[in-house]
Amino acid sequence: MKKLTLLLITFSFLFILSACSQEKTKKSSDSSSTASRQTSETPGNFNFDSKTVTLNSGYQMPVYGLGTYSLHGKECKTSVTAALNNGVRLIDTAHAYGNEKEIGEAVRSSDVPRKEIFIITKLYPDQFSDPEAAIEEALDQLDLGYIDMMLLHHPGNGDVKAYKAMEKAVKEGKIHSIGLSNWYIEELEEFLPQVDTVPALVQNEIHPYYQENDVIPYIQEHGITVQGWYPLGGRGHTQELLNDPVISKIAEHHDKSSAQVILRWNLQKGVVVIPGSSNPEHIKENTELFDFELTDDEMMQIHDLDRGEKHDWY
Ligand code: NAP
């Protein structure tokens, strides 16, 4: 009888121990399956809960936004308004796009407080000879009080001088953060020693057919946030990319669109995305990136699509 009691006690103890360990395993796998697990693991220190990244300038920037390269006039205003109404808080423009004025108007007429919106604009190389005037022009055109981020659009004659003028404008409170666009490893190695402020952002062409897998880690290791232009391949190339069989299959598996898979792939690599769109449905779709997560295998399948195929000259 004594032996039977002892056996029963041992069995009960083992049962409780196994139940506890199963519960512990379930809890840890539950939490690891959520997209927020990415918070501490994603390169670039993205916070997938707040959907922002803290820049080396101390400012927070949304990790997805609207690109406005091809948007002008009324279409530009309605697209920016649609974006703001759908929770987009980052708008990318440039002097060269000729739409800073419309973007300023759309932001001013929105109910979203100015301080919640992050505006990026850029100085074009033909403005580098008088950067102070170019900065004033951007401030005037946008008419939003300050500029969240100003980039040099391309390397060019006088780029260091233009960057120094932006550094001065930061001290004067006209611009919050500064950075570069279309600067790669060689250009950065030459440029960085000549300036005082490490850029907060580098914006370069990045999509599954042109991945810059050497450049991205180099930039991130310098504490600089990376942003990808032409995330969907750029106009004229989007259909091929969106219909890519590998991407389409992953999209089908997650019940998402190909565009969402490509944008999510960027985010999981720590790359901020600014897809361009004038279609309110696409604009909304491009914000729904946080309710699914690509597996390591899916990330690798997209990684293998790289062809080093640039879709623009710069
Ligand atoms: P993109 O974002 O790669 O592609 C835009 C195209 O994708 C448009 O034709 C758009 O059509 C379509 N699209 C958007 N969302 C979609 C969706 N969910 N499903 C299907 N199609 C979708 O190219 P981009 O606009 O030229 O580039 C993005 C931004 O990067 C630019 O707007 C600009 O702000 C910036 N950029 C910077 C540089 C630089 O040198 N720094 C150079 C180029 C671009 P719909 O309008 O019909 O949605």
XYZ file of C-alpha atoms and ligand atoms in Angstrom:
362
model
C 0.000 0.000 0.000
C 2.853 2.342 0.986
C 4.546 1.577 -2.354
C 1.332 2.415 -4.303
C 0.940 5.788 -2.500
C 4.570 6.652 -3.255
C 4.064 5.750 -6.937
C 0.910 7.917 -7.124
C 2.693 10.916 -5.552
C 5.610 10.553 -8.011
C 3.214 10.362 -10.999
C 1.259 13.466 -9.829
C 4.515 15.406 -9.367
C 5.761 14.478 -12.844
C 2.389 15.405 -14.379
C 2.365 18.883 -12.758
C 5.993 19.460 -13.817
C 5.231 18.566 -17.445
C 2.066 20.747 -17.527
C 4.045 23.736 -16.183
C 6.799 23.321 -18.752
C 4.260 23.038 -21.622
C 2.544 26.251 -20.481
C 5.918 28.006 -20.359
C 6.778 26.827 -23.903
C 3.359 27.916 -25.214
C 3.701 31.374 -23.617
C 7.122 31.933 -25.114
C 6.048 30.735 -28.578
C 2.890 32.901 -28.365
C 4.911 36.021 -27.728
C 7.532 35.124 -30.322
C 4.883 34.710 -33.014
C 3.706 38.308 -32.816
C 5.103 40.960 -35.135
C 6.123 43.035 -32.084
C 8.897 40.480 -31.404
C 10.683 42.364 -34.154
C 11.003 45.396 -31.850
C 14.322 44.429 -30.350
C 15.588 42.282 -33.227
C 15.037 44.286 -36.396
C 18.136 45.962 -37.780
C 17.829 49.725 -37.657
C 16.124 49.574 -34.219
C 12.626 49.819 -35.594
C 9.834 49.831 -33.042
C 7.025 47.798 -34.587
C 4.602 48.863 -31.835
C 4.928 52.615 -32.409
C 5.855 51.997 -36.097
C 8.723 54.460 -35.759
C 12.489 54.535 -35.668
C 14.538 56.835 -33.453
C 17.045 58.648 -35.634
C 20.592 59.488 -34.522
C 19.378 63.108 -34.327
C 17.047 62.066 -31.488
C 13.867 62.573 -33.524
C 11.395 59.791 -34.214
C 10.440 59.029 -37.802
C 7.661 56.716 -39.045
C 8.962 53.542 -40.719
C 6.558 53.818 -43.653
C 5.306 56.789 -45.618
C 4.121 58.131 -48.957
C 6.469 58.884 -51.858
C 5.342 61.789 -54.029
C 7.786 61.766 -56.940
C 5.091 61.589 -59.649
C 2.326 63.480 -57.852
C 1.390 67.010 -58.856
C -1.406 69.542 -58.458
C -4.786 68.267 -57.330
C -3.718 64.611 -57.534
C -0.837 65.330 -55.170
C -3.099 67.055 -52.637
C -5.745 64.316 -52.691
C -3.096 61.580 -52.374
C -1.432 63.279 -49.391
C -4.859 63.824 -47.812
C -5.774 60.143 -48.393
C -2.469 59.122 -46.830
C -2.954 61.319 -43.756
C -6.531 60.026 -43.369
C -5.190 56.466 -43.417
C -2.618 57.040 -40.692
C 0.421 57.786 -42.884
C 2.598 60.331 -41.064
C 5.695 60.438 -43.280
C 5.670 62.264 -46.621
C 8.684 62.293 -48.947
C 9.089 65.174 -51.390
C 11.931 67.108 -53.056
C 12.587 70.437 -54.749
C 12.971 68.439 -57.988
C 9.441 66.988 -57.740
C 7.935 70.491 -57.943
C 5.200 69.668 -55.421
C 6.383 71.040 -52.053
C 3.700 73.745 -52.232
C 0.818 71.270 -52.713
C 2.170 69.051 -49.953
C 2.320 71.994 -47.542
C -1.264 72.908 -48.448
C -2.520 69.336 -47.910
C -0.778 69.122 -44.522
C -2.081 72.524 -43.399
C -5.650 71.670 -44.378
C -5.514 68.315 -42.550
C -6.855 67.751 -39.026
C -3.634 65.957 -38.115
C -1.430 68.188 -35.937
C 1.721 69.383 -37.716
C 3.993 67.910 -35.042
C 2.663 64.392 -35.795
C 3.679 64.647 -39.460
C 7.229 64.056 -40.707
C 8.186 65.833 -43.938
C 11.301 64.957 -45.922
C 12.490 67.236 -48.703
C 15.699 67.421 -50.710
C 18.083 69.953 -52.246
C 19.002 69.255 -55.882
C 22.651 69.617 -57.018
C 21.784 72.711 -59.088
C 20.907 74.375 -55.756
C 24.224 73.553 -54.024
C 25.897 76.807 -55.104
C 23.523 78.853 -52.914
C 22.233 76.386 -50.316
C 21.029 79.060 -47.850
C 18.635 80.430 -50.486
C 17.545 76.877 -51.393
C 16.739 76.052 -47.763
C 14.702 79.274 -47.445
C 12.869 78.376 -50.669
C 11.929 74.932 -49.315
C 10.740 76.486 -46.041
C 8.640 79.003 -48.035
C 7.183 76.439 -50.431
C 6.188 73.988 -47.706
C 5.150 76.743 -45.279
C 4.983 74.321 -42.369
C 7.206 76.206 -39.909
C 10.129 73.767 -40.002
C 11.365 70.837 -42.090
C 11.657 67.480 -40.340
C 14.372 66.116 -42.625
C 16.341 67.627 -45.475
C 18.527 65.481 -47.748
C 21.024 66.239 -50.466
C 19.347 64.563 -53.469
C 22.562 63.422 -55.209
C 26.301 63.841 -54.789
C 27.504 66.831 -56.826
C 29.709 69.915 -56.932
C 29.384 71.828 -53.684
C 27.668 69.015 -51.759
C 29.860 69.477 -48.659
C 29.123 73.221 -48.652
C 25.382 72.516 -49.024
C 25.501 69.980 -46.186
C 27.252 72.523 -43.949
C 24.462 75.011 -44.705
C 21.950 72.368 -43.625
C 23.967 71.792 -40.420
C 23.687 75.547 -39.743
C 19.934 75.480 -40.431
C 19.590 72.675 -37.867
C 21.282 74.902 -35.249
C 18.829 77.675 -36.183
C 15.839 75.334 -35.688
C 14.747 75.530 -39.349
C 15.465 71.843 -39.995
C 15.344 69.021 -37.426
C 17.444 66.299 -39.100
C 19.653 66.036 -42.187
C 20.814 63.274 -44.490
C 21.782 62.130 -47.968
C 20.260 60.383 -50.956
C 22.042 58.267 -53.567
C 25.227 57.994 -51.515
C 26.834 54.551 -51.559
C 29.853 53.135 -49.696
C 32.565 54.913 -51.679
C 30.715 58.240 -51.648
C 30.042 57.968 -47.901
C 33.664 57.136 -47.119
C 34.745 60.277 -48.911
C 31.962 62.511 -47.585
C 31.645 61.647 -43.877
C 35.107 62.875 -42.757
C 34.351 66.306 -44.273
C 31.243 67.074 -42.178
C 30.447 67.426 -38.462
C 27.010 65.769 -38.354
C 26.590 62.082 -39.156
C 23.585 61.938 -41.512
C 20.417 60.722 -39.822
C 19.167 59.080 -43.035
C 20.419 57.734 -46.343
C 17.733 57.231 -49.006
C 18.753 54.886 -51.852
C 17.140 52.666 -54.499
C 16.181 49.374 -52.818
C 13.817 46.651 -54.053
C 13.989 42.853 -54.388
C 15.735 43.106 -57.787
C 18.243 45.695 -56.464
C 18.895 44.942 -52.821
C 22.119 46.729 -51.887
C 22.947 43.970 -49.422
C 26.475 45.341 -49.026
C 25.439 48.995 -48.646
C 22.592 48.608 -46.129
C 24.666 47.054 -43.296
C 27.474 49.569 -43.954
C 25.061 52.482 -43.479
C 23.320 50.917 -40.472
C 26.664 50.190 -38.775
C 27.300 53.953 -38.867
C 24.090 54.508 -36.859
C 22.352 55.899 -39.948
C 18.770 54.930 -40.836
C 18.230 53.504 -44.330
C 15.248 54.377 -46.509
C 14.437 52.701 -49.826
C 13.181 54.520 -52.893
C 11.402 52.592 -55.670
C 10.364 49.992 -53.059
C 7.948 48.475 -55.609
C 10.488 48.667 -58.423
C 9.455 52.133 -59.657
C 6.874 53.034 -62.294
C 7.247 50.879 -65.406
C 8.706 48.012 -63.364
C 6.080 47.393 -60.679
C 4.049 44.787 -62.600
C 7.023 42.488 -63.108
C 7.945 42.719 -59.439
C 4.397 42.410 -58.094
C 3.803 39.351 -60.315
C 7.095 37.684 -59.422
C 6.150 34.039 -58.716
C 8.184 33.845 -55.473
C 6.650 37.020 -54.068
C 3.133 36.098 -55.258
C 3.359 32.700 -53.540
C 4.496 34.230 -50.239
C 1.701 36.815 -50.522
C -0.890 34.100 -51.105
C 0.377 32.166 -48.084
C -0.099 35.202 -45.803
C -3.328 36.338 -47.506
C -1.598 39.642 -48.285
C -0.765 41.480 -51.519
C 2.634 41.297 -53.212
C 3.120 45.004 -52.447
C 2.572 44.351 -48.736
C 5.048 41.453 -48.770
C 7.738 43.595 -50.424
C 7.158 46.476 -48.011
C 7.206 44.106 -45.017
C 10.438 42.499 -46.283
C 12.025 45.958 -46.258
C 10.799 46.696 -42.739
C 12.182 43.394 -41.429
C 15.553 44.393 -42.928
C 15.361 47.734 -41.098
C 14.634 49.703 -44.272
C 12.037 52.499 -44.155
C 9.593 52.413 -47.089
C 8.017 55.272 -49.060
C 5.877 53.698 -51.805
C 4.404 56.210 -54.246
C 0.710 56.025 -55.035
C -2.213 58.141 -56.170
C -4.710 55.345 -55.534
C -6.399 55.629 -52.106
C -6.907 51.847 -51.947
C -3.201 51.226 -52.545
C -2.300 53.971 -50.064
C -4.383 52.200 -47.380
C -3.059 48.760 -48.377
C 0.500 50.045 -48.008
C -0.126 50.848 -44.329
C -1.342 47.335 -43.424
C 2.074 45.860 -42.806
C 2.038 45.008 -39.115
C -0.358 42.062 -38.789
C 1.900 39.463 -40.343
C 5.541 38.450 -40.277
C 7.769 36.873 -42.933
C 9.679 33.796 -41.800
C 13.458 33.554 -42.106
C 12.926 31.192 -45.041
C 10.629 33.681 -46.823
C 13.116 36.509 -46.183
C 15.802 34.286 -47.737
C 13.639 33.445 -50.770
C 13.254 37.184 -51.483
C 16.955 37.738 -50.760
C 17.697 35.242 -53.550
C 15.763 37.364 -56.098
C 18.512 40.020 -56.124
C 19.732 40.681 -59.682
C 21.669 43.871 -59.029
C 19.197 45.418 -61.488
C 18.996 49.166 -60.996
C 15.827 50.809 -62.298
C 17.243 54.323 -62.504
C 20.581 55.846 -63.344
C 21.510 57.315 -59.956
P 7.372 52.844 -56.342
O 6.908 53.267 -55.010
O 8.338 51.738 -56.438
O 6.151 52.444 -57.263
C 5.077 53.307 -57.463
C 4.095 52.569 -58.334
O 3.542 51.477 -57.609
C 2.942 53.424 -58.803
O 2.721 53.142 -60.167
C 1.758 52.930 -57.969
O 0.569 52.979 -58.701
C 2.135 51.508 -57.687
N 1.630 51.042 -56.381
C 1.751 51.634 -55.171
N 1.179 50.882 -54.220
C 0.673 49.792 -54.834
C -0.054 48.663 -54.389
N -0.351 48.501 -53.096
N -0.425 47.733 -55.294
C -0.139 47.881 -56.616
N 0.556 48.942 -57.105
C 0.950 49.887 -56.216
O 7.988 54.094 -57.174
P 8.043 55.654 -56.889
O 6.782 56.226 -56.395
O 8.632 56.282 -58.057
O 9.133 55.702 -55.716
C 8.775 55.840 -54.368
C 9.215 57.161 -53.836
O 10.625 57.192 -53.655
C 8.967 58.347 -54.771
O 7.620 58.712 -54.823
C 9.875 59.367 -54.183
O 9.280 59.965 -53.048
C 11.088 58.532 -53.798
N 12.163 58.537 -54.801
C 13.371 59.061 -54.460
C 14.405 59.088 -55.351
C 15.723 59.652 -54.948
O 16.595 59.817 -55.804
N 15.919 59.993 -53.702
C 14.239 58.570 -56.645
C 13.006 58.035 -56.981
C 11.986 58.014 -56.058
P -0.775 53.672 -58.098
O -0.531 55.145 -58.118
O -1.818 53.219 -59.053
O -0.973 53.128 -56.726
